[in-house]
C-alpha positions as a printed Julia matrix, in Angstrom:
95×3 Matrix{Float64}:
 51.39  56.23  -252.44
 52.46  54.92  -249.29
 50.85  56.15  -245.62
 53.37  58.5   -245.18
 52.48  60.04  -248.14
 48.75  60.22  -247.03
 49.32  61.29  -243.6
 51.73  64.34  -245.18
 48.3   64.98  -247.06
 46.58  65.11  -243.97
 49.04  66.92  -242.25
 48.78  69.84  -245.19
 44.53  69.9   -244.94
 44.6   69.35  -241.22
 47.33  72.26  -240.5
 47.36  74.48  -237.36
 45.85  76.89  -235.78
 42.49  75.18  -236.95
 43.39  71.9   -236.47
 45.16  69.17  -234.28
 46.44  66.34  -235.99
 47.53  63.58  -233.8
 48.81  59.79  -235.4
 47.82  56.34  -233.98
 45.62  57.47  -231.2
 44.09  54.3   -229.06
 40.55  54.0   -228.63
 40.9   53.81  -224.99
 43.81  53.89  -222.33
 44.97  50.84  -220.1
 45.92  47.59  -220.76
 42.45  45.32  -220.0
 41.14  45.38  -223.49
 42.65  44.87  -227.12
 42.51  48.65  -228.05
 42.47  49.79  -231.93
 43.83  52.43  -233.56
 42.92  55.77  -235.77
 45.64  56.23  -238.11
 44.94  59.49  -237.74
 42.85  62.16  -235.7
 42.11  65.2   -236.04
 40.04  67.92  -233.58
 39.05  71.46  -234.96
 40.19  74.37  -232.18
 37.85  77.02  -234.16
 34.38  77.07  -232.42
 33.26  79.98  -234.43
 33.53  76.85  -237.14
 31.76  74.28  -235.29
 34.59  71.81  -233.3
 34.55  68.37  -234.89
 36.34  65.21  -234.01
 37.66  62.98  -237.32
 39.16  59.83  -237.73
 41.23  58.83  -240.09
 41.94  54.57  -241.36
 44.64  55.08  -244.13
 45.25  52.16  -246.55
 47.53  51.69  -249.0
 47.17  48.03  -250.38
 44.7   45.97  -251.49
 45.67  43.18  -249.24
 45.43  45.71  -246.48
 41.91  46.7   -247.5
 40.44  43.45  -247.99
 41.67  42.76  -244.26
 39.55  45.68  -243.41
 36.24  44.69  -244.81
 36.37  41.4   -243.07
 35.88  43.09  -239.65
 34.24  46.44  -240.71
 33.33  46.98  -236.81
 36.85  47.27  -236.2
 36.5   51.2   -235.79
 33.49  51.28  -234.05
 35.72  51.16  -230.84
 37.34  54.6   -231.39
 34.73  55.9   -234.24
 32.61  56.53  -231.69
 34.67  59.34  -230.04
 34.13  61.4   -234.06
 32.16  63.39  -235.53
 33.4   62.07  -238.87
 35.6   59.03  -240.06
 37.01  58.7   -243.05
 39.11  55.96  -245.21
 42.12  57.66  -246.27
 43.74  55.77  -249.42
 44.35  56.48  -253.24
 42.44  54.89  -255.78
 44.97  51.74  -256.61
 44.7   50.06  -253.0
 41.21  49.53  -253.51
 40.75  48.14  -257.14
């Protein structure tokens, strides 16, 4: 599968009215800092629900994935802004 394929998956769970999907959000605005990225981000708009906040780090090769583990803070910088945060991949980028 390649990211587009995954974020088409998140698109189809994520859908509207409930949800906002937005791709490649920053963890903060400016230029002063090295921002990172969510892949994807999602915000409820039901409060009858319960609003959440999710992030979303998609990978889709094992190269990409080992990358990822050396710096597992990496999200911390724009985690912190969700409820939730999920790795988004299928099973063959991780084996």
């Amino acid at each position: 599968m390649s990211a587009r394929d995954l974020k088409k998956a998140l698109r189809v769970r994520y859908a509207p009215p409930e949800w906002i999907l937005l791709d490649e959000v920053r963890s903060h605005t400016g230029h002063k800092d090295k921002p990172t990225y969510a892949d994807a981000f999602a915000m409820s708009t039901y409060p009858s629900r319960g609003l959440q906040t999710i992030g979303f780090e998609i990978k889709v090769s094992r190269a990409d994935w080992l990358q990822e583990l050396k710096k597992p803070d990496k999200a911390d910088t724009i985690g912190k802004y969700c409820d939730l945060w999920y790795l988004v991949t299928d099973n063959a980028a991780i084996f």
